[in-house]
PDB file of C-alpha atoms in Angstrom:
ATOM      1  CA  MET A   1     -17.906 122.902-102.184  1.00 44.00           C
ATOM      2  CA  LYS A   2     -20.303 120.758-100.191  1.00 46.00           C
ATOM      3  CA  ILE A   3     -23.305 123.037-100.670  1.00 46.00           C
ATOM      4  CA  TYR A   4     -23.239 122.413-104.415  1.00 47.00           C
ATOM      5  CA  SER A   5     -22.636 118.701-104.214  1.00 48.00           C
ATOM      6  CA  GLU A   6     -25.367 116.252-105.135  1.00 51.00           C
ATOM      7  CA  GLY A   7     -27.484 115.459-102.099  1.00 54.00           C
ATOM      8  CA  GLY A   8     -26.589 118.747-100.343  1.00 57.00           C
ATOM      9  CA  PRO A   9     -29.157 121.305 -99.080  1.00 62.00           C
ATOM     10  CA  ALA A  10     -28.851 123.552-102.144  1.00 61.00           C
ATOM     11  CA  TRP A  11     -29.296 120.610-104.494  1.00 63.00           C
ATOM     12  CA  GLY A  12     -32.433 119.539-102.644  1.00 60.00           C
ATOM     13  CA  ILE A  13     -33.936 123.038-102.959  1.00 65.00           C
ATOM     14  CA  ILE A  14     -33.156 123.155-106.666  1.00 68.00           C
ATOM     15  CA  GLU A  15     -34.632 119.695-107.145  1.00 67.00           C
ATOM     16  CA  ARG A  16     -37.864 120.703-105.391  1.00 64.00           C
ATOM     17  CA  LEU A  17     -38.126 123.875-107.433  1.00 61.00           C
ATOM     18  CA  VAL A  18     -37.599 121.953-110.675  1.00 64.00           C
ATOM     19  CA  ARG A  19     -40.195 119.366-109.664  1.00 67.00           C
ATOM     20  CA  ARG A  20     -42.699 122.076-108.724  1.00 66.00           C
ATOM     21  CA  PHE A  21     -42.117 123.902-112.003  1.00 61.00           C
ATOM     22  CA  HIS A  22     -42.521 120.643-113.924  1.00 61.00           C
ATOM     23  CA  LEU A  23     -45.829 119.811-112.201  1.00 64.00           C
ATOM     24  CA  SER A  24     -47.095 123.355-112.713  1.00 71.00           C
ATOM     25  CA  THR A  25     -46.183 123.209-116.407  1.00 76.00           C
ATOM     26  CA  LEU A  26     -47.997 119.890-116.822  1.00 80.00           C
ATOM     27  CA  LYS A  27     -51.066 121.381-115.141  1.00 82.00           C
ATOM     28  CA  TYR A  28     -51.366 124.286-117.580  1.00 83.00           C
ATOM     29  CA  LEU A  29     -50.465 122.103-120.552  1.00 86.00           C
ATOM     30  CA  ALA A  30     -53.427 119.932-119.548  1.00 87.00           C
ATOM     31  CA  VAL A  31     -55.652 123.029-119.558  1.00 86.00           C
ATOM     32  CA  LEU A  32     -54.294 123.939-122.988  1.00 87.00           C
ATOM     33  CA  ARG A  33     -54.988 120.420-124.282  1.00 90.00           C
ATOM     34  CA  VAL A  34     -58.553 120.405-122.924  1.00 88.00           C
ATOM     35  CA  SER A  35     -59.205 123.818-124.454  1.00 86.00           C
ATOM     36  CA  ILE A  36     -57.968 122.612-127.854  1.00 88.00           C
ATOM     37  CA  LEU A  37     -60.086 119.452-127.677  1.00 88.00           C
ATOM     38  CA  ASN A  38     -63.176 121.422-126.654  1.00 86.00           C
ATOM     39  CA  ASN A  39     -62.807 123.719-129.644  1.00 82.00           C
ATOM     40  CA  LEU A  40     -62.084 120.832-132.002  1.00 82.00           C
ATOM     41  CA  ALA A  41     -65.364 119.287-130.864  1.00 79.00           C
ATOM     42  CA  TYR A  42     -67.148 122.337-132.333  1.00 76.00           C
ATOM     43  CA  MET A  43     -65.023 122.518-135.464  1.00 75.00           C
ATOM     44  CA  MET A  44     -67.980 123.322-137.731  1.00 78.00           C
ATOM     45  CA  GLU A  45     -68.790 126.396-135.663  1.00 76.00           C
ATOM     46  CA  VAL A  46     -65.150 127.503-135.893  1.00 75.00           C
ATOM     47  CA  PHE A  47     -65.222 126.801-139.636  1.00 78.00           C
ATOM     48  CA  PHE A  48     -68.326 128.888-140.327  1.00 78.00           C
ATOM     49  CA  ARG A  49     -66.917 131.777-138.280  1.00 77.00           C
ATOM     50  CA  ALA A  50     -63.752 131.596-140.338  1.00 76.00           C
ATOM     51  CA  LEU A  51     -65.750 131.954-143.563  1.00 79.00           C
ATOM     52  CA  LEU A  52     -66.066 135.671-142.801  1.00 82.00           C
ATOM     53  CA  LEU A  53     -62.363 135.825-143.643  1.00 84.00           C
ATOM     54  CA  ILE A  54     -63.225 135.062-147.276  1.00 85.00           C
ATOM     55  CA  VAL A  55     -65.589 138.029-147.497  1.00 86.00           C
ATOM     56  CA  LEU A  56     -63.179 140.491-145.870  1.00 86.00           C
ATOM     57  CA  VAL A  57     -60.128 139.422-147.858  1.00 85.00           C
ATOM     58  CA  PHE A  58     -62.103 139.372-151.120  1.00 87.00           C
ATOM     59  CA  VAL A  59     -63.437 142.906-150.598  1.00 87.00           C
ATOM     60  CA  LEU A  60     -60.043 144.281-149.555  1.00 86.00           C
ATOM     61  CA  THR A  61     -58.355 142.514-152.476  1.00 86.00           C
ATOM     62  CA  GLN A  62     -60.719 144.165-154.959  1.00 86.00           C
ATOM     63  CA  LEU A  63     -60.024 147.553-153.382  1.00 86.00           C
ATOM     64  CA  TRP A  64     -56.266 147.086-153.629  1.00 84.00           C
ATOM     65  CA  LYS A  65     -56.434 145.743-157.180  1.00 85.00           C
ATOM     66  CA  THR A  66     -58.365 148.873-158.146  1.00 86.00           C
ATOM     67  CA  THR A  67     -55.802 151.045-156.354  1.00 83.00           C
ATOM     68  CA  PHE A  68     -52.902 149.385-158.177  1.00 83.00           C
ATOM     69  CA  ALA A  69     -54.713 149.737-161.517  1.00 83.00           C
ATOM     70  CA  LEU A  70     -55.542 153.424-160.996  1.00 82.00           C
ATOM     71  CA  ARG A  71     -51.937 154.183-160.033  1.00 81.00           C
ATOM     72  CA  GLY A  72     -50.636 152.185-162.964  1.00 78.00           C
ATOM     73  CA  THR A  73     -47.941 150.525-160.888  1.00 77.00           C
ATOM     74  CA  SER A  74     -47.010 146.954-160.029  1.00 77.00           C
ATOM     75  CA  THR A  75     -45.663 147.782-156.572  1.00 80.00           C
ATOM     76  CA  LEU A  76     -46.796 150.104-153.815  1.00 79.00           C
ATOM     77  CA  SER A  77     -44.337 150.908-151.021  1.00 75.00           C
ATOM     78  CA  GLY A  78     -42.461 147.726-151.907  1.00 79.00           C
ATOM     79  CA  PHE A  79     -45.559 145.503-151.944  1.00 84.00           C
ATOM     80  CA  SER A  80     -46.835 143.862-155.110  1.00 86.00           C
ATOM     81  CA  ILE A  81     -50.486 142.895-155.375  1.00 88.00           C
ATOM     82  CA  THR A  82     -49.490 139.284-154.557  1.00 89.00           C
ATOM     83  CA  ASP A  83     -47.622 140.438-151.458  1.00 88.00           C
ATOM     84  CA  MET A  84     -50.575 142.609-150.455  1.00 89.00           C
ATOM     85  CA  ILE A  85     -53.076 139.734-150.669  1.00 90.00           C
ATOM     86  CA  TRP A  86     -50.889 137.396-148.629  1.00 92.00           C
ATOM     87  CA  TYR A  87     -50.286 140.207-146.125  1.00 91.00           C
ATOM     88  CA  LEU A  88     -54.056 140.711-145.765  1.00 90.00           C
ATOM     89  CA  VAL A  89     -54.584 136.979-145.234  1.00 91.00           C
ATOM     90  CA  ALA A  90     -51.858 136.826-142.554  1.00 91.00           C
ATOM     91  CA  GLY A  91     -53.203 139.881-140.733  1.00 90.00           C
ATOM     92  CA  GLU A  92     -56.872 138.885-140.902  1.00 89.00           C
ATOM     93  CA  ALA A  93     -56.088 135.320-139.776  1.00 90.00           C
ATOM     94  CA  ILE A  94     -54.623 136.678-136.531  1.00 91.00           C
ATOM     95  CA  ALA A  95     -57.225 139.418-136.053  1.00 89.00           C
ATOM     96  CA  MET A  96     -60.220 137.127-136.540  1.00 87.00           C
ATOM     97  CA  SER A  97     -58.921 134.378-134.251  1.00 87.00           C
ATOM     98  CA  LEU A  98     -59.498 136.418-131.074  1.00 86.00           C
ATOM     99  CA  PRO A  99     -61.914 134.585-128.708  1.00 86.00           C
ATOM    100  CA  ALA A 100     -64.395 136.342-126.431  1.00 82.00           C
ATOM    101  CA  LEU A 101     -61.852 136.613-123.596  1.00 83.00           C
ATOM    102  CA  THR A 102     -62.909 140.045-122.336  1.00 85.00           C
ATOM    103  CA  ARG A 103     -66.575 139.068-122.229  1.00 84.00           C
ATOM    104  CA  ARG A 104     -65.817 135.888-120.263  1.00 84.00           C
ATOM    105  CA  ILE A 105     -63.646 137.680-117.682  1.00 84.00           C
ATOM    106  CA  ASP A 106     -66.228 140.454-117.475  1.00 81.00           C
ATOM    107  CA  GLN A 107     -69.019 137.946-116.736  1.00 81.00           C
ATOM    108  CA  GLU A 108     -66.945 136.093-114.131  1.00 80.00           C
ATOM    109  CA  VAL A 109     -66.249 139.346-112.311  1.00 77.00           C
ATOM    110  CA  ARG A 110     -69.803 140.699-112.409  1.00 75.00           C
ATOM    111  CA  SER A 111     -71.412 137.354-111.482  1.00 74.00           C
ATOM    112  CA  GLY A 112     -69.079 136.868-108.527  1.00 72.00           C
ATOM    113  CA  GLN A 113     -67.742 133.598-109.963  1.00 74.00           C
ATOM    114  CA  LEU A 114     -64.225 135.056-109.840  1.00 73.00           C
ATOM    115  CA  ALA A 115     -64.202 134.728-106.040  1.00 70.00           C
ATOM    116  CA  TYR A 116     -64.632 130.955-106.376  1.00 73.00           C
ATOM    117  CA  LEU A 117     -62.168 130.626-109.254  1.00 74.00           C
ATOM    118  CA  LEU A 118     -59.463 132.331-107.191  1.00 74.00           C
ATOM    119  CA  GLY A 119     -59.698 129.459-104.716  1.00 71.00           C
ATOM    120  CA  ARG A 120     -58.455 126.934-107.257  1.00 74.00           C
ATOM    121  CA  PRO A 121     -54.959 125.442-106.762  1.00 74.00           C
ATOM    122  CA  SER A 122     -53.779 127.251-109.870  1.00 78.00           C
ATOM    123  CA  SER A 123     -53.046 130.752-111.040  1.00 83.00           C
ATOM    124  CA  TYR A 124     -56.187 132.442-112.355  1.00 86.00           C
ATOM    125  CA  ILE A 125     -54.110 134.320-114.924  1.00 89.00           C
ATOM    126  CA  LEU A 126     -52.148 131.313-116.193  1.00 89.00           C
ATOM    127  CA  TYR A 127     -55.293 129.166-116.271  1.00 89.00           C
ATOM    128  CA  ASN A 128     -57.019 131.732-118.488  1.00 90.00           C
ATOM    129  CA  TYR A 129     -53.877 132.122-120.595  1.00 92.00           C
ATOM    130  CA  ALA A 130     -53.721 128.376-121.293  1.00 91.00           C
ATOM    131  CA  HIS A 131     -57.463 128.268-122.025  1.00 90.00           C
ATOM    132  CA  TYR A 132     -57.141 131.313-124.296  1.00 92.00           C
ATOM    133  CA  LEU A 133     -54.195 129.849-126.210  1.00 93.00           C
ATOM    134  CA  GLY A 134     -56.010 126.595-126.879  1.00 91.00           C
ATOM    135  CA  GLU A 135     -59.084 128.371-128.213  1.00 91.00           C
ATOM    136  CA  ARG A 136     -57.111 130.859-130.256  1.00 92.00           C
ATOM    137  CA  LEU A 137     -54.715 128.354-131.811  1.00 92.00           C
ATOM    138  CA  VAL A 138     -57.620 126.315-133.181  1.00 90.00           C
ATOM    139  CA  ARG A 139     -59.230 129.423-134.646  1.00 90.00           C
ATOM    140  CA  LEU A 140     -55.935 130.663-136.034  1.00 92.00           C
ATOM    141  CA  LEU A 141     -55.255 127.325-137.714  1.00 90.00           C
ATOM    142  CA  MET A 142     -58.706 127.269-139.322  1.00 89.00           C
ATOM    143  CA  ASN A 143     -58.361 130.888-140.480  1.00 89.00           C
ATOM    144  CA  ALA A 144     -54.912 130.134-141.886  1.00 90.00           C
ATOM    145  CA  LEU A 145     -56.115 127.107-143.844  1.00 90.00           C
ATOM    146  CA  ILE A 146     -59.039 129.000-145.377  1.00 90.00           C
ATOM    147  CA  GLY A 147     -56.856 132.055-146.024  1.00 89.00           C
ATOM    148  CA  ILE A 148     -54.134 130.027-147.740  1.00 91.00           C
ATOM    149  CA  VAL A 149     -56.632 128.431-150.117  1.00 90.00           C
ATOM    150  CA  LEU A 150     -58.183 131.828-150.850  1.00 89.00           C
ATOM    151  CA  ALA A 151     -54.827 133.535-151.419  1.00 90.00           C
ATOM    152  CA  LEU A 152     -53.636 130.737-153.734  1.00 91.00           C
ATOM    153  CA  ILE A 153     -56.761 131.191-155.847  1.00 89.00           C
ATOM    154  CA  MET A 154     -56.614 134.994-155.944  1.00 87.00           C
ATOM    155  CA  ALA A 155     -52.862 135.661-156.015  1.00 85.00           C
ATOM    156  CA  GLY A 156     -50.986 132.439-156.640  1.00 86.00           C
ATOM    157  CA  PRO A 157     -48.023 131.114-154.641  1.00 89.00           C
ATOM    158  CA  PRO A 158     -46.417 133.528-152.145  1.00 86.00           C
ATOM    159  CA  HIS A 159     -42.873 134.846-152.285  1.00 85.00           C
ATOM    160  CA  PHE A 160     -41.987 133.922-148.723  1.00 88.00           C
ATOM    161  CA  THR A 161     -38.409 133.376-147.617  1.00 89.00           C
ATOM    162  CA  TRP A 162     -37.411 130.529-145.340  1.00 91.00           C
ATOM    163  CA  GLN A 163     -36.306 133.091-142.737  1.00 92.00           C
ATOM    164  CA  GLY A 164     -39.782 134.633-142.682  1.00 91.00           C
ATOM    165  CA  ILE A 165     -41.465 131.241-142.369  1.00 92.00           C
ATOM    166  CA  LEU A 166     -39.217 130.256-139.445  1.00 94.00           C
ATOM    167  CA  ALA A 167     -39.546 133.639-137.699  1.00 93.00           C
ATOM    168  CA  TRP A 168     -43.327 133.936-138.032  1.00 94.00           C
ATOM    169  CA  PRO A 169     -44.343 131.414-135.300  1.00 93.00           C
ATOM    170  CA  LEU A 170     -42.253 133.276-132.715  1.00 94.00           C
ATOM    171  CA  VAL A 171     -43.551 136.763-133.493  1.00 95.00           C
ATOM    172  CA  ALA A 172     -47.114 135.431-133.884  1.00 94.00           C
ATOM    173  CA  PHE A 173     -46.918 133.770-130.441  1.00 94.00           C
ATOM    174  CA  LEU A 174     -45.686 137.016-128.881  1.00 95.00           C
ATOM    175  CA  ALA A 175     -48.489 138.891-130.648  1.00 94.00           C
ATOM    176  CA  LEU A 176     -51.108 136.492-129.233  1.00 94.00           C
ATOM    177  CA  SER A 177     -49.588 136.897-125.775  1.00 94.00           C
ATOM    178  CA  ILE A 178     -49.740 140.700-126.030  1.00 94.00           C
ATOM    179  CA  ASP A 179     -53.370 140.461-127.104  1.00 92.00           C
ATOM    180  CA  PHE A 180     -54.138 138.268-124.088  1.00 94.00           C
ATOM    181  CA  VAL A 181     -52.507 140.661-121.630  1.00 94.00           C
ATOM    182  CA  MET A 182     -54.406 143.638-123.055  1.00 92.00           C
ATOM    183  CA  HIS A 183     -57.831 141.988-123.182  1.00 91.00           C
ATOM    184  CA  PHE A 184     -57.433 140.261-119.818  1.00 91.00           C
ATOM    185  CA  GLY A 185     -56.669 143.606-118.210  1.00 90.00           C
ATOM    186  CA  ILE A 186     -59.688 145.167-119.922  1.00 89.00           C
ATOM    187  CA  GLY A 187     -61.909 142.365-118.620  1.00 87.00           C
ATOM    188  CA  LEU A 188     -60.746 143.016-115.045  1.00 86.00           C
ATOM    189  CA  LEU A 189     -61.930 146.616-115.336  1.00 85.00           C
ATOM    190  CA  ALA A 190     -65.395 145.179-114.616  1.00 81.00           C
ATOM    191  CA  PHE A 191     -64.508 145.645-110.928  1.00 80.00           C
ATOM    192  CA  TRP A 192     -64.830 149.384-111.439  1.00 81.00           C
ATOM    193  CA  SER A 193     -67.047 149.606-114.515  1.00 77.00           C
ATOM    194  CA  GLU A 194     -70.404 147.921-115.063  1.00 69.00           C
ATOM    195  CA  GLU A 195     -69.616 147.272-118.731  1.00 76.00           C
ATOM    196  CA  THR A 196     -66.192 146.680-120.300  1.00 79.00           C
ATOM    197  CA  GLN A 197     -67.263 145.810-123.840  1.00 81.00           C
ATOM    198  CA  SER A 198     -66.949 149.461-124.842  1.00 82.00           C
ATOM    199  CA  PHE A 199     -63.270 149.438-123.798  1.00 85.00           C
ATOM    200  CA  SER A 200     -62.734 146.164-125.659  1.00 85.00           C
ATOM    201  CA  LEU A 201     -64.405 147.559-128.772  1.00 85.00           C
ATOM    202  CA  ILE A 202     -62.215 150.678-128.726  1.00 87.00           C
ATOM    203  CA  PHE A 203     -59.046 148.618-128.303  1.00 87.00           C
ATOM    204  CA  SER A 204     -59.976 146.165-131.072  1.00 85.00           C
ATOM    205  CA  ARG A 205     -60.828 148.961-133.502  1.00 84.00           C
ATOM    206  CA  LEU A 206     -57.576 150.773-132.758  1.00 85.00           C
ATOM    207  CA  THR A 207     -55.744 147.505-133.345  1.00 85.00           C
ATOM    208  CA  LEU A 208     -57.456 147.045-136.711  1.00 82.00           C
ATOM    209  CA  VAL A 209     -56.847 150.612-137.903  1.00 82.00           C
ATOM    210  CA  LEU A 210     -53.429 151.385-136.403  1.00 84.00           C
ATOM    211  CA  GLY A 211     -52.271 147.774-136.246  1.00 85.00           C
ATOM    212  CA  GLY A 212     -51.980 147.491-140.014  1.00 83.00           C
ATOM    213  CA  VAL A 213     -54.581 144.814-140.717  1.00 82.00           C
ATOM    214  CA  LEU A 214     -56.188 146.739-143.598  1.00 80.00           C
ATOM    215  CA  ALA A 215     -52.868 147.630-145.223  1.00 80.00           C
ATOM    216  CA  PRO A 216     -49.146 147.662-144.386  1.00 85.00           C
ATOM    217  CA  LEU A 217     -48.206 150.707-142.338  1.00 85.00           C
ATOM    218  CA  GLU A 218     -45.792 151.756-145.105  1.00 84.00           C
ATOM    219  CA  ILE A 219     -48.866 152.810-147.092  1.00 83.00           C
ATOM    220  CA  LEU A 220     -49.907 155.385-144.469  1.00 81.00           C
ATOM    221  CA  PRO A 221     -48.759 158.999-144.883  1.00 80.00           C
ATOM    222  CA  GLN A 222     -46.392 160.641-142.468  1.00 80.00           C
ATOM    223  CA  PRO A 223     -46.562 161.395-139.560  1.00 85.00           C
ATOM    224  CA  LEU A 224     -49.373 158.841-139.082  1.00 82.00           C
ATOM    225  CA  ARG A 225     -47.060 156.058-140.256  1.00 85.00           C
ATOM    226  CA  SER A 226     -44.391 156.761-137.644  1.00 86.00           C
ATOM    227  CA  ILE A 227     -46.993 157.119-134.891  1.00 88.00           C
ATOM    228  CA  ALA A 228     -48.677 153.817-135.842  1.00 86.00           C
ATOM    229  CA  GLN A 229     -45.348 151.969-136.002  1.00 86.00           C
ATOM    230  CA  ALA A 230     -44.403 153.213-132.534  1.00 85.00           C
ATOM    231  CA  LEU A 231     -47.703 152.202-130.927  1.00 86.00           C
ATOM    232  CA  PRO A 232     -48.124 148.693-129.447  1.00 86.00           C
ATOM    233  CA  PHE A 233     -50.923 147.844-131.922  1.00 88.00           C
ATOM    234  CA  SER A 234     -48.410 147.340-134.725  1.00 89.00           C
ATOM    235  CA  ALA A 235     -46.699 144.578-132.712  1.00 91.00           C
ATOM    236  CA  ILE A 236     -49.895 142.501-132.801  1.00 91.00           C
ATOM    237  CA  LEU A 237     -50.844 142.477-136.497  1.00 91.00           C
ATOM    238  CA  TYR A 238     -48.518 144.484-138.718  1.00 91.00           C
ATOM    239  CA  GLY A 239     -45.255 143.097-137.353  1.00 91.00           C
ATOM    240  CA  PRO A 240     -46.000 139.360-137.714  1.00 93.00           C
ATOM    241  CA  SER A 241     -47.681 139.821-141.124  1.00 92.00           C
ATOM    242  CA  ARG A 242     -44.808 141.870-142.538  1.00 92.00           C
ATOM    243  CA  THR A 243     -42.251 139.422-141.133  1.00 93.00           C
ATOM    244  CA  LEU A 244     -43.911 136.616-143.055  1.00 92.00           C
ATOM    245  CA  VAL A 245     -44.334 138.497-146.336  1.00 91.00           C
ATOM    246  CA  HIS A 246     -41.253 140.762-146.322  1.00 88.00           C
ATOM    247  CA  PHE A 247     -38.643 139.406-143.958  1.00 90.00           C
ATOM    248  CA  GLU A 248     -35.810 141.783-143.067  1.00 90.00           C
ATOM    249  CA  MET A 249     -33.391 140.978-140.259  1.00 92.00           C
ATOM    250  CA  ALA A 250     -33.246 144.579-138.992  1.00 91.00           C
ATOM    251  CA  HIS A 251     -37.038 144.839-138.937  1.00 90.00           C
ATOM    252  CA  PHE A 252     -37.322 141.412-137.269  1.00 93.00           C
ATOM    253  CA  ALA A 253     -34.885 142.394-134.504  1.00 94.00           C
ATOM    254  CA  GLY A 254     -36.713 145.676-133.945  1.00 92.00           C
ATOM    255  CA  LEU A 255     -40.049 143.874-133.847  1.00 93.00           C
ATOM    256  CA  LEU A 256     -38.798 141.413-131.222  1.00 94.00           C
ATOM    257  CA  MET A 257     -37.623 144.285-129.017  1.00 94.00           C
ATOM    258  CA  GLN A 258     -40.933 146.098-129.486  1.00 93.00           C
ATOM    259  CA  GLN A 259     -42.970 142.981-128.699  1.00 94.00           C
ATOM    260  CA  CYS A 260     -40.916 142.112-125.605  1.00 94.00           C
ATOM    261  CA  ALA A 261     -41.154 145.682-124.318  1.00 94.00           C
ATOM    262  CA  THR A 262     -44.894 145.836-125.023  1.00 93.00           C
ATOM    263  CA  LEU A 263     -45.479 142.448-123.387  1.00 94.00           C
ATOM    264  CA  GLY A 264     -43.401 143.404-120.354  1.00 94.00           C
ATOM    265  CA  ILE A 265     -45.096 146.774-119.787  1.00 94.00           C
ATOM    266  CA  GLY A 266     -48.524 145.314-120.523  1.00 93.00           C
ATOM    267  CA  THR A 267     -47.942 142.473-118.048  1.00 94.00           C
ATOM    268  CA  ILE A 268     -46.947 144.915-115.307  1.00 94.00           C
ATOM    269  CA  ILE A 269     -50.114 146.960-115.908  1.00 93.00           C
ATOM    270  CA  MET A 270     -52.286 143.836-116.038  1.00 92.00           C
ATOM    271  CA  LEU A 271     -50.787 142.443-112.810  1.00 92.00           C
ATOM    272  CA  SER A 272     -51.348 145.805-111.096  1.00 92.00           C
ATOM    273  CA  ILE A 273     -55.017 145.733-112.101  1.00 89.00           C
ATOM    274  CA  TYR A 274     -55.285 142.067-111.069  1.00 87.00           C
ATOM    275  CA  HIS A 275     -53.779 142.584-107.607  1.00 87.00           C
ATOM    276  CA  ALA A 276     -55.992 145.626-107.040  1.00 86.00           C
ATOM    277  CA  ALA A 277     -58.986 143.517-108.063  1.00 80.00           C
ATOM    278  CA  VAL A 278     -57.993 140.636-105.748  1.00 79.00           C
ATOM    279  CA  ARG A 279     -57.639 143.069-102.833  1.00 79.00           C
ATOM    280  CA  ARG A 280     -61.085 144.368-103.666  1.00 69.00           C
ATOM    281  CA  VAL A 281     -62.458 140.803-103.475  1.00 66.00           C
ATOM    282  CA  ASN A 282     -60.737 140.163-100.128  1.00 55.00           C
ATOM    283  CA  ILE A 283     -61.924 143.448 -98.610  1.00 49.00           C
ATOM    284  CA  ASN A 284     -65.508 142.665 -99.594  1.00 51.00           C
ATOM    285  CA  GLY A 285     -65.232 139.186 -98.095  1.00 47.00           C
ATOM    286  CA  GLY A 286     -65.171 137.297-101.408  1.00 47.00           C
TER     287      GLY A 286
END
C-alpha cells in the first residue's frame, strides 16, 4: 500500500519520531556521561566513602561466623559462610551506592529552583534519572571493587554460576531504577512537607531491614519471611544479591516479574506526585 511505502506520509512520521527519539537519547546519554566524569573527578572522595563497606562487611562476617560456629553447621538455609560473605558484599555494594537524590530534589523544591529547571528543553525526571545513574554507577563500581577484594581475603573465591553473573546486571539495573523512582517521589513530597529526610530515612531503613541486606530473607522466621519477600524492598537488595550468589531460574523469573511490577506501580505513583507538584508550581505562578 502507498501509505507504507518509503517516502509516504506514514514513513515520514515514523522517520521524524525515530530522529526525535535518537536526539533525546543522545541528550540524556550526554547527561549520564557528564555525571560519570564529575564523579570520577572526585574519585578519592568516592573511595573513602566506600571504605565504610569494609567495616560493615567485617562486622557482619564476624557475627555470621559466630552464628555458624554456635550452630555447628556448615550451611544455614542453603548458604555456606562463603556464600553469606559474598551475599553481604553484593547487598552492601548496592545499598551504599545510593547518592543524596532525595536531599537534592528536596532542596530544589524548597529553594524554588525547580521552577527554573522545569523550563529546560528536557524532562526533569529523565534528566535527574541520567544524573542519578551516572553518580550511582561510579559508587557501585568502587564499592564492588573494594568488596571483591575484601571477600576474596575473608572467604576465598565465590561459587558463582555463569547464569548468575549474566543475570545480575539486569536485575541490579532494575533495582537501581526502583530505588530512583521511590526516592525521587519522596523528594517531591517537599511541596507538601517542609522536611522529607524523615520519609527518606524510614524508607532506607525499611529497605535495609526488610530488603535482606543484613542476611538472606531465607534466614528470617515465618511469617516475617513471606511478608518481606512480598514487599518491594526485597526487589532492591535481596533479589539481585541472591541471583548472583544462588542463581535459580524460577527465582530469577519471579524476581523479574516482581521488579517490573514494582517499577511500574512506583512510576505511576511518582508521576502522579510529579504532575500534582507541577500543577502546584503553575498555580502559584512559578
